Amino acid sequence: MTTLDASAFTRTGLAFPAGFRWGTATAAYQIEGAAALHGRTPSIWDTFSHTPGRVLNGDTGDTAADHYHRMAEDVALLRGLGVSDYRFSVAWPRVQPAGRGPADRRGLDFYGRLVDALLEAGIRPVATLYHWDLPQELEDLGGWPVRETAERFAEYAGLVAAELGDRVASWTTFNEPWCSAFLGYASGVHAPGRTEPEAALRAAHHFNLAHGLGTSALRAVLPPSAEVSLTLNLHALRPLTRSDADLDAVRRIDAVGNRIFLDPVFHGRLPEDLVRDTAGVTDWSFVRDGDLAAAAEPIDWLGVNYYSPTVVAAAGAGPGTAPAGPSPWVGAEEHVRFLPAPGPRTAMDWPVDAGGLHELLVRLRDELPGVPLLITENGAAYGDYADPEGEVHDPDRIGYLSGHLASVHRAIEDGADVRGYFVWSLLDNFEWAYGYSKRFGLVHVDFATQRRTPKDSARWYADVIARGGLPA
């Protein structure tokens, strides 16, 4: 394993505030492997990835980056980076295999060992309770469109917090519930692969409810000093023109992409325009008295995941496309077309545009005053490979991360209360429906041998952390 040497920087450039949290992030199904070991039962992603045609090349997360067996090596990589924080997720089917009932001691012990190793390395554990891996048994009972799943989540949250709450002081209920609800239940490109628009809206509501119930369950167990948060992949939206029609297209996507979570969680209400836009799909009668108040349980900070902006225009003649196949944009699909943003692209064909992150952070500064923000995911996939000398050179990733960190710094100067930045991701991993074809990691993983090789970007990030900011 290559040592991460932090070379000296001159003390110029962009310095971040004292106490700024530098980290990386991962997700259980993407890295752990050991999918059928020590009592773990299938999640919806196990079922989805084993269904022919769902994942590129037929890849599955059965082995992934084998983090379950190589956890100590991966913590050593984190120590080498010098991160203050590590954001990982707990696999629900590993600690509560049926999605209900008692916890499995073996699953809890694995996360206990991980937390202890992080603390010994001087790294703050940031535990995400749900990163898309619903126990298949709960999906068989209806999944997130069913209210009971929210109740089961709260029980699960309490179980994990009771075990780890003496050592984990920073908790996140959900990662990107928009993806789980709308890619999982509307477009069907993510697990569980359903294409039911009304079910997607039900799922979104039950994620909000589960977040509130889970937050209350965590507060009941954790010490008062513990942090509870939520992570959203908010869409940085831009209209093609300033016409009323294009601005209305932005409004529609903002309603079903952003405010469907922001309004219930921070204001205890549903967006009225979303209810109107989706009236042909549902009457929202599944929202019961008290649900929105429960969803608005106060949190300590909001996690923001950002990769690229979204450009939209009104449907009709002109450039751009409507969503191909079943659309995740329930209530907006017939009214909006999407256009590619200009500029370079990543291996995901996502535009590289750090300005969108600044726009998003300034919006949150204005709309959620008093709510601290953490960038909980930001990163890029490129066609990385090990050269004959065993080195992995990834200058495009360094450029991407540097530009986005500069954008975060500018947002802080503009008054956004941003407390930290976590790179996605520590390791190359199972990239959901793309299988192993896309590499986001600071550390290259040879999936045949599981050899870890820190890329140039890992050494660059270690330098940034060591100096507390960007070089000139």
Coordinates of C-alpha atoms in Angstrom, one line a residue:
M1 CA 0.0 0.0 0.0
T2 CA 1.4 3.4 -1.0
T3 CA 2.1 5.8 1.8
L4 CA 0.3 9.2 1.5
D5 CA 3.0 11.8 2.1
A6 CA 1.7 15.3 2.7
S7 CA 4.2 17.7 1.1
A8 CA 4.7 21.2 2.4
F9 CA 2.7 24.1 0.9
T10 CA 3.4 27.7 1.0
R11 CA 0.8 29.4 3.2
T12 CA -0.9 31.2 0.3
G13 CA -4.2 30.4 -1.5
L14 CA -7.6 29.8 0.0
A15 CA -7.7 29.1 3.7
F16 CA -10.8 27.5 5.1
P17 CA -12.2 28.4 8.6
A18 CA -10.6 26.8 11.7
G19 CA -12.4 23.6 12.6
F20 CA -13.6 23.0 9.0
R21 CA -14.4 19.3 8.6
W22 CA -12.4 17.5 5.9
G23 CA -13.7 14.0 5.0
T24 CA -14.6 11.4 2.5
A25 CA -17.7 9.3 2.1
T26 CA -18.7 5.7 1.2
A27 CA -21.9 3.6 1.2
A28 CA -22.2 0.1 2.6
Y29 CA -23.5 -1.8 -0.5
Q30 CA -20.9 -0.1 -2.7
I31 CA -17.9 -1.2 -0.8
E32 CA -18.6 -3.8 1.9
G33 CA -19.1 -7.1 0.0
A34 CA -19.7 -10.1 2.2
A35 CA -23.3 -9.9 1.0
A36 CA -24.4 -13.2 2.4
L37 CA -22.0 -13.5 5.4
H38 CA -22.7 -13.5 9.1
G39 CA -26.5 -13.2 8.9
R40 CA -26.8 -10.4 6.4
T41 CA -29.9 -10.9 4.2
P42 CA -30.6 -9.5 0.7
S43 CA -31.4 -5.9 0.3
I44 CA -33.3 -4.5 -2.7
W45 CA -29.9 -3.8 -4.3
D46 CA -28.9 -7.4 -4.0
T47 CA -32.1 -8.4 -5.7
F48 CA -31.9 -5.7 -8.3
S49 CA -28.3 -6.3 -9.3
H50 CA -28.9 -10.1 -9.6
T51 CA -31.8 -9.4 -12.0
P52 CA -30.5 -9.7 -15.6
G53 CA -30.4 -6.5 -17.5
R54 CA -30.6 -4.2 -14.5
V55 CA -26.9 -3.4 -13.9
L56 CA -24.2 -2.9 -16.6
N57 CA -22.2 -6.1 -17.3
G58 CA -24.3 -8.0 -14.8
D59 CA -22.2 -6.7 -12.0
T60 CA -23.3 -7.1 -8.4
G61 CA -22.2 -5.9 -5.0
D62 CA -21.5 -9.4 -3.7
T63 CA -17.8 -8.6 -3.2
A64 CA -17.5 -4.9 -4.1
A65 CA -14.3 -3.5 -2.6
D66 CA -14.4 -6.2 0.1
H67 CA -14.3 -3.5 2.8
Y68 CA -15.9 -6.0 5.3
H69 CA -12.6 -7.9 5.4
R70 CA -10.3 -5.0 4.6
M71 CA -11.7 -2.5 7.0
A72 CA -8.4 -2.0 8.9
E73 CA -6.5 -1.3 5.6
D74 CA -9.2 1.3 4.6
V75 CA -9.0 3.1 7.9
A76 CA -5.2 3.3 7.5
L77 CA -5.9 5.0 4.1
L78 CA -8.1 7.5 5.9
R79 CA -5.5 8.1 8.5
G80 CA -3.0 8.7 5.7
L81 CA -5.2 11.2 4.1
G82 CA -5.5 13.1 7.4
V83 CA -9.3 13.5 7.3
S84 CA -11.1 14.7 10.3
D85 CA -14.3 12.8 9.4
Y86 CA -15.4 9.7 7.6
R87 CA -19.0 9.3 6.4
F88 CA -20.0 5.6 6.1
S89 CA -23.4 4.0 6.0
V90 CA -24.8 1.1 8.0
A91 CA -26.4 -1.7 6.1
W92 CA -29.8 -2.2 7.4
P93 CA -30.0 -5.9 6.4
R94 CA -26.6 -6.5 8.1
V95 CA -27.8 -5.3 11.5
Q96 CA -31.5 -6.1 11.4
P97 CA -31.9 -8.8 8.7
A98 CA -35.7 -8.9 8.6
G99 CA -36.1 -5.2 8.8
R100 CA -37.8 -5.7 12.1
G101 CA -37.2 -7.5 15.3
P102 CA -33.9 -7.8 17.2
A103 CA -30.6 -6.8 15.9
D104 CA -28.0 -9.3 14.7
R105 CA -25.0 -9.1 17.1
R106 CA -22.5 -9.9 14.3
G107 CA -23.6 -6.9 12.2
L108 CA -23.5 -4.5 15.1
D109 CA -20.1 -5.8 16.1
F110 CA -18.7 -5.1 12.6
Y111 CA -19.7 -1.4 12.8
G112 CA -18.5 -1.3 16.4
R113 CA -15.0 -2.4 15.2
L114 CA -15.1 0.2 12.4
V115 CA -16.1 3.0 14.8
D116 CA -13.4 2.0 17.3
A117 CA -10.8 1.9 14.6
L118 CA -11.8 5.3 13.4
L119 CA -11.7 6.8 16.8
E120 CA -8.3 5.3 17.4
A121 CA -7.1 7.0 14.2
G122 CA -8.4 10.3 15.4
I123 CA -11.3 10.3 12.9
R124 CA -14.9 11.4 13.7
P125 CA -17.4 8.7 12.5
V126 CA -20.4 10.1 10.6
A127 CA -22.9 7.3 10.4
T128 CA -25.6 7.3 7.7
L129 CA -28.4 5.0 8.6
Y130 CA -29.9 4.5 5.1
H131 CA -28.0 4.6 1.8
W132 CA -30.5 2.8 -0.4
D133 CA -30.2 -0.8 0.9
L134 CA -33.8 -1.6 2.2
P135 CA -34.1 -5.2 3.5
Q136 CA -35.8 -7.1 0.7
E137 CA -38.3 -8.5 3.2
L138 CA -39.7 -5.0 3.7
E139 CA -39.9 -4.4 0.0
D140 CA -41.8 -7.6 -0.3
L141 CA -44.3 -6.0 2.1
G142 CA -44.6 -2.9 -0.1
G143 CA -41.4 -1.0 0.5
W144 CA -41.2 2.8 0.9
P145 CA -44.7 3.4 -0.6
V146 CA -46.1 1.7 2.5
R147 CA -46.4 3.7 5.7
E148 CA -45.2 0.8 8.0
T149 CA -41.7 1.0 6.4
A150 CA -41.2 4.5 8.0
E151 CA -42.2 3.0 11.4
R152 CA -39.7 0.2 10.9
F153 CA -37.0 2.6 10.1
A154 CA -37.5 4.5 13.4
E155 CA -37.1 1.2 15.3
Y156 CA -33.9 0.3 13.3
A157 CA -32.5 3.8 14.0
G158 CA -33.0 3.3 17.7
L159 CA -31.3 -0.1 17.7
V160 CA -28.2 1.2 16.0
A161 CA -28.0 4.3 18.1
A162 CA -28.4 2.3 21.3
E163 CA -25.3 0.2 20.2
L164 CA -23.1 2.9 18.8
G165 CA -24.3 6.2 20.3
D166 CA -21.7 6.2 23.0
R167 CA -19.0 6.5 20.3
V168 CA -20.7 8.0 17.3
A169 CA -21.6 11.7 17.8
S170 CA -22.7 12.5 14.2
W171 CA -25.7 10.8 12.6
T172 CA -27.5 11.1 9.3
T173 CA -30.9 9.5 8.8
F174 CA -31.1 9.3 4.9
N175 CA -28.8 9.8 2.0
E176 CA -30.5 11.2 -1.1
P177 CA -34.1 10.1 -0.6
W178 CA -35.0 11.7 -4.0
C179 CA -33.0 8.9 -5.7
S180 CA -34.6 6.2 -3.6
A181 CA -38.1 7.5 -4.2
F182 CA -38.0 8.6 -7.8
L183 CA -35.2 6.5 -9.4
G184 CA -36.4 3.4 -7.5
Y185 CA -40.2 3.7 -7.8
A186 CA -40.9 6.1 -10.8
S187 CA -38.2 5.6 -13.5
G188 CA -37.1 2.2 -12.2
V189 CA -33.4 2.6 -13.0
H190 CA -32.5 2.0 -9.4
A191 CA -33.7 -0.7 -6.9
P192 CA -36.3 -1.9 -6.5
G193 CA -36.9 -1.1 -10.2
R194 CA -40.6 -0.1 -10.1
T195 CA -42.2 2.3 -12.5
E196 CA -45.2 3.6 -10.5
P197 CA -45.5 7.4 -10.3
E198 CA -48.0 7.4 -7.5
A199 CA -45.9 5.0 -5.5
A200 CA -42.9 7.3 -5.9
L201 CA -44.8 10.2 -4.3
R202 CA -45.9 7.9 -1.5
A203 CA -42.3 6.9 -1.0
A204 CA -41.1 10.5 -0.9
H205 CA -43.7 11.3 1.8
H206 CA -42.7 8.2 3.8
F207 CA -39.0 9.1 3.6
N208 CA -39.9 12.5 5.1
L209 CA -42.0 10.8 7.8
A210 CA -39.3 8.2 8.5
H211 CA -36.7 11.0 8.8
G212 CA -38.7 12.7 11.4
L213 CA -39.6 9.5 13.3
G214 CA -36.0 8.4 13.0
T215 CA -34.7 11.7 14.3
S216 CA -37.0 11.4 17.3
A217 CA -35.8 7.8 17.9
L218 CA -32.2 9.0 17.8
R219 CA -32.8 11.8 20.1
A220 CA -34.4 9.5 22.6
V221 CA -31.2 7.4 22.8
L222 CA -28.3 9.7 22.0
P223 CA -26.7 12.2 24.4
P224 CA -27.7 15.9 23.9
S225 CA -24.4 16.7 22.3
A226 CA -25.0 14.3 19.4
E227 CA -25.7 15.7 15.9
V228 CA -28.6 14.5 13.8
S229 CA -28.8 15.4 10.1
L230 CA -30.2 14.6 6.7
T231 CA -28.4 14.5 3.3
L232 CA -30.2 15.6 0.1
N233 CA -29.0 15.7 -3.5
L234 CA -30.5 19.1 -4.2
H235 CA -30.7 20.1 -7.9
A236 CA -29.0 23.3 -8.9
L237 CA -31.5 24.4 -11.6
R238 CA -31.0 26.8 -14.4
P239 CA -33.6 27.9 -17.0
L240 CA -32.5 27.9 -20.7
T241 CA -34.0 31.5 -21.0
R242 CA -35.7 33.9 -18.7
S243 CA -39.0 33.4 -20.4
D244 CA -42.1 32.7 -18.3
A245 CA -42.4 29.2 -19.8
D246 CA -38.8 28.2 -19.0
L247 CA -39.0 29.7 -15.5
D248 CA -42.1 27.6 -14.9
A249 CA -40.1 24.5 -16.0
V250 CA -37.6 25.3 -13.3
R251 CA -40.4 25.7 -10.8
R252 CA -41.9 22.3 -11.7
I253 CA -38.5 20.5 -11.3
D254 CA -37.7 22.4 -8.1
A255 CA -41.0 21.3 -6.6
V256 CA -40.6 17.6 -7.3
G257 CA -36.8 17.6 -7.1
N258 CA -36.0 19.9 -4.1
R259 CA -39.0 21.3 -2.2
I260 CA -40.7 17.9 -1.9
F261 CA -38.1 17.3 0.9
L262 CA -37.1 20.8 2.0
D263 CA -40.6 22.1 2.7
P264 CA -41.8 19.2 4.9
V265 CA -38.5 18.8 6.8
F266 CA -37.8 22.5 7.4
H267 CA -41.3 24.1 7.3
G268 CA -43.7 21.2 8.1
R269 CA -45.7 21.7 4.9
L270 CA -46.1 20.3 1.4
P271 CA -45.4 22.6 -1.6
E272 CA -48.8 23.7 -2.8
D273 CA -47.7 23.8 -6.4
L274 CA -46.4 20.3 -6.2
V275 CA -49.8 19.1 -5.0
R276 CA -51.4 20.9 -8.0
D277 CA -48.8 19.6 -10.5
T278 CA -49.4 16.0 -9.4
A279 CA -53.2 16.2 -9.0
G280 CA -53.6 13.8 -11.9
V281 CA -51.4 11.2 -10.2
T282 CA -52.6 11.4 -6.5
D283 CA -54.8 13.3 -4.1
W284 CA -52.1 13.0 -1.4
S285 CA -54.6 11.4 0.9
F286 CA -51.8 9.2 2.3
V287 CA -50.6 12.2 4.2
R288 CA -52.1 11.9 7.6
D289 CA -52.7 14.5 10.3
G290 CA -49.5 15.0 12.2
D291 CA -47.2 13.6 9.5
L292 CA -45.8 16.9 8.4
A293 CA -45.2 18.1 12.0
A294 CA -43.4 14.8 12.6
A295 CA -41.2 15.3 9.5
A296 CA -40.1 18.7 10.7
E297 CA -38.3 17.5 13.8
P298 CA -35.3 19.9 14.1
I299 CA -31.9 18.8 12.9
D300 CA -28.4 20.0 13.5
W301 CA -27.2 20.4 9.9
L302 CA -28.1 19.6 6.4
G303 CA -25.9 17.5 4.2
V304 CA -25.6 18.7 0.5
N305 CA -24.6 16.3 -2.3
Y306 CA -23.6 18.1 -5.5
Y307 CA -22.1 16.9 -8.8
S308 CA -23.4 19.1 -11.6
P309 CA -26.2 21.6 -12.5
T310 CA -29.4 20.9 -14.4
V311 CA -30.6 23.1 -17.3
V312 CA -34.3 22.9 -18.2
A313 CA -36.7 24.5 -20.6
A314 CA -40.4 24.3 -21.3
A315 CA -41.5 21.4 -23.5
G316 CA -41.8 22.1 -27.2
A317 CA -39.7 22.8 -30.1
G318 CA -36.0 23.5 -29.6
P319 CA -32.9 21.8 -28.3
G320 CA -33.0 19.4 -25.4
T321 CA -34.9 16.2 -24.6
A322 CA -37.7 14.9 -22.5
P323 CA -36.7 12.1 -20.1
A324 CA -36.2 8.8 -21.9
G325 CA -38.4 6.0 -20.7
P326 CA -40.4 6.2 -17.5
S327 CA -39.6 9.6 -16.0
P328 CA -38.5 10.3 -12.4
W329 CA -40.0 13.8 -12.7
V330 CA -43.5 13.0 -11.6
G331 CA -46.0 15.7 -12.5
A332 CA -43.4 17.5 -14.7
E333 CA -42.5 15.0 -17.4
E334 CA -44.9 16.4 -20.0
H335 CA -43.9 20.0 -19.4
V336 CA -40.1 20.1 -19.3
R337 CA -37.1 19.3 -21.5
F338 CA -33.6 18.9 -20.3
L339 CA -30.5 20.4 -22.0
P340 CA -26.8 19.6 -21.5
A341 CA -24.8 22.2 -19.7
P342 CA -21.8 23.5 -21.6
G343 CA -18.2 22.6 -20.8
P344 CA -16.2 19.5 -20.1
R345 CA -17.8 16.2 -19.0
T346 CA -16.9 13.5 -16.5
A347 CA -16.9 9.8 -17.3
M348 CA -20.6 9.8 -16.2
D349 CA -21.2 12.4 -19.0
W350 CA -22.0 14.9 -16.3
P351 CA -21.0 18.5 -16.9
V352 CA -18.2 20.0 -14.8
D353 CA -19.5 23.3 -13.4
A354 CA -18.5 24.3 -9.9
G355 CA -20.6 27.4 -10.2
G356 CA -23.7 25.4 -9.6
L357 CA -22.5 24.4 -6.1
H358 CA -22.0 28.1 -5.2
E359 CA -25.6 28.9 -6.5
L360 CA -27.0 26.1 -4.4
L361 CA -25.2 27.1 -1.2
V362 CA -26.2 30.7 -1.6
R363 CA -29.8 29.6 -2.1
L364 CA -29.7 27.6 1.1
R365 CA -28.1 30.5 2.9
D366 CA -31.1 32.6 2.1
E367 CA -33.9 30.0 2.4
L368 CA -32.6 28.2 5.5
P369 CA -31.0 30.8 7.8
G370 CA -29.5 29.3 10.8
V371 CA -29.1 25.8 9.3
P372 CA -25.4 24.7 9.1
L373 CA -24.4 23.0 5.9
L374 CA -21.9 20.2 5.1
I375 CA -20.9 19.1 1.6
T376 CA -21.4 15.4 2.2
E377 CA -20.7 14.3 -1.4
N378 CA -18.8 15.9 -4.2
G379 CA -16.5 14.2 -6.7
A380 CA -16.1 12.9 -10.2
A381 CA -15.6 9.7 -12.2
Y382 CA -12.9 9.5 -14.7
G383 CA -11.2 6.6 -16.7
D384 CA -8.5 5.9 -14.1
Y385 CA -6.0 3.1 -14.6
A386 CA -2.7 2.1 -13.0
D387 CA 0.3 2.8 -15.3
P388 CA 3.2 0.3 -15.7
E389 CA 4.9 1.8 -12.6
G390 CA 1.7 1.2 -10.6
E391 CA 0.8 4.9 -10.3
V392 CA -2.7 6.3 -11.0
H393 CA -2.6 9.8 -12.4
D394 CA -5.9 11.7 -12.4
P395 CA -5.4 15.4 -13.1
D396 CA -9.0 15.8 -14.2
R397 CA -10.2 14.8 -10.8
I398 CA -7.8 17.2 -9.0
G399 CA -9.1 20.0 -11.3
Y400 CA -12.7 19.1 -10.5
L401 CA -12.2 18.9 -6.7
S402 CA -10.1 22.1 -6.7
G403 CA -12.7 24.1 -8.6
H404 CA -15.5 22.9 -6.4
L405 CA -13.6 23.6 -3.2
A406 CA -12.9 27.1 -4.5
S407 CA -16.7 27.4 -5.1
V408 CA -17.3 26.3 -1.5
H409 CA -14.8 28.9 -0.2
R410 CA -16.6 31.6 -2.2
A411 CA -19.9 30.6 -0.8
I412 CA -18.5 30.8 2.7
E413 CA -17.2 34.3 1.9
D414 CA -20.7 35.1 0.7
G415 CA -22.2 34.1 4.1
A416 CA -23.1 30.5 3.6
D417 CA -22.5 28.5 6.8
V418 CA -20.6 25.6 5.3
R419 CA -18.9 23.5 8.0
G420 CA -17.2 20.8 6.0
Y421 CA -16.5 19.0 2.7
F422 CA -16.5 15.3 2.1
V423 CA -15.1 13.9 -1.2
W424 CA -17.0 11.1 -2.9
S425 CA -15.5 8.7 -2.6
L426 CA -12.6 7.1 -0.6
L427 CA -12.5 4.0 -2.9
D428 CA -13.5 3.0 -6.4
N429 CA -16.6 0.9 -5.8
F430 CA -19.8 -0.6 -7.1
E431 CA -21.4 2.4 -8.8
W432 CA -25.0 1.2 -8.7
A433 CA -26.5 0.6 -12.2
Y434 CA -23.1 1.3 -13.7
G435 CA -21.5 -1.6 -11.9
Y436 CA -17.7 -1.4 -11.8
S437 CA -17.4 0.7 -14.9
K438 CA -17.2 4.1 -13.2
R439 CA -14.4 5.1 -10.8
F440 CA -15.0 7.9 -8.3
G441 CA -12.4 7.0 -5.7
L442 CA -9.4 8.8 -4.4
V443 CA -8.0 5.3 -4.1
H444 CA -7.9 3.0 -7.1
V445 CA -9.2 -0.5 -6.4
D446 CA -8.1 -3.5 -8.6
F447 CA -11.3 -5.5 -8.2
A448 CA -9.6 -8.7 -9.3
T449 CA -7.0 -8.5 -6.5
Q450 CA -8.5 -5.8 -4.2
R451 CA -5.2 -4.0 -4.2
R452 CA -5.6 -0.4 -3.1
T453 CA -3.5 2.3 -4.8
P454 CA -3.9 6.0 -3.8
K455 CA -4.2 8.1 -6.8
D456 CA -2.5 11.5 -7.4
S457 CA -5.8 13.1 -6.2
A458 CA -5.4 11.3 -2.8
R459 CA -2.0 12.9 -2.3
W460 CA -3.4 16.2 -3.5
Y461 CA -6.3 16.0 -1.0
A462 CA -4.0 15.1 1.9
D463 CA -2.0 18.2 1.1
V464 CA -5.1 20.4 1.1
I465 CA -6.2 19.0 4.4
A466 CA -2.7 19.4 5.9
R467 CA -2.6 23.1 5.0
G468 CA -6.3 23.8 5.7
G469 CA -7.1 25.0 2.2
L470 CA -6.2 25.3 -1.4
P471 CA -2.8 26.3 -2.8
A472 CA -2.6 29.5 -4.8

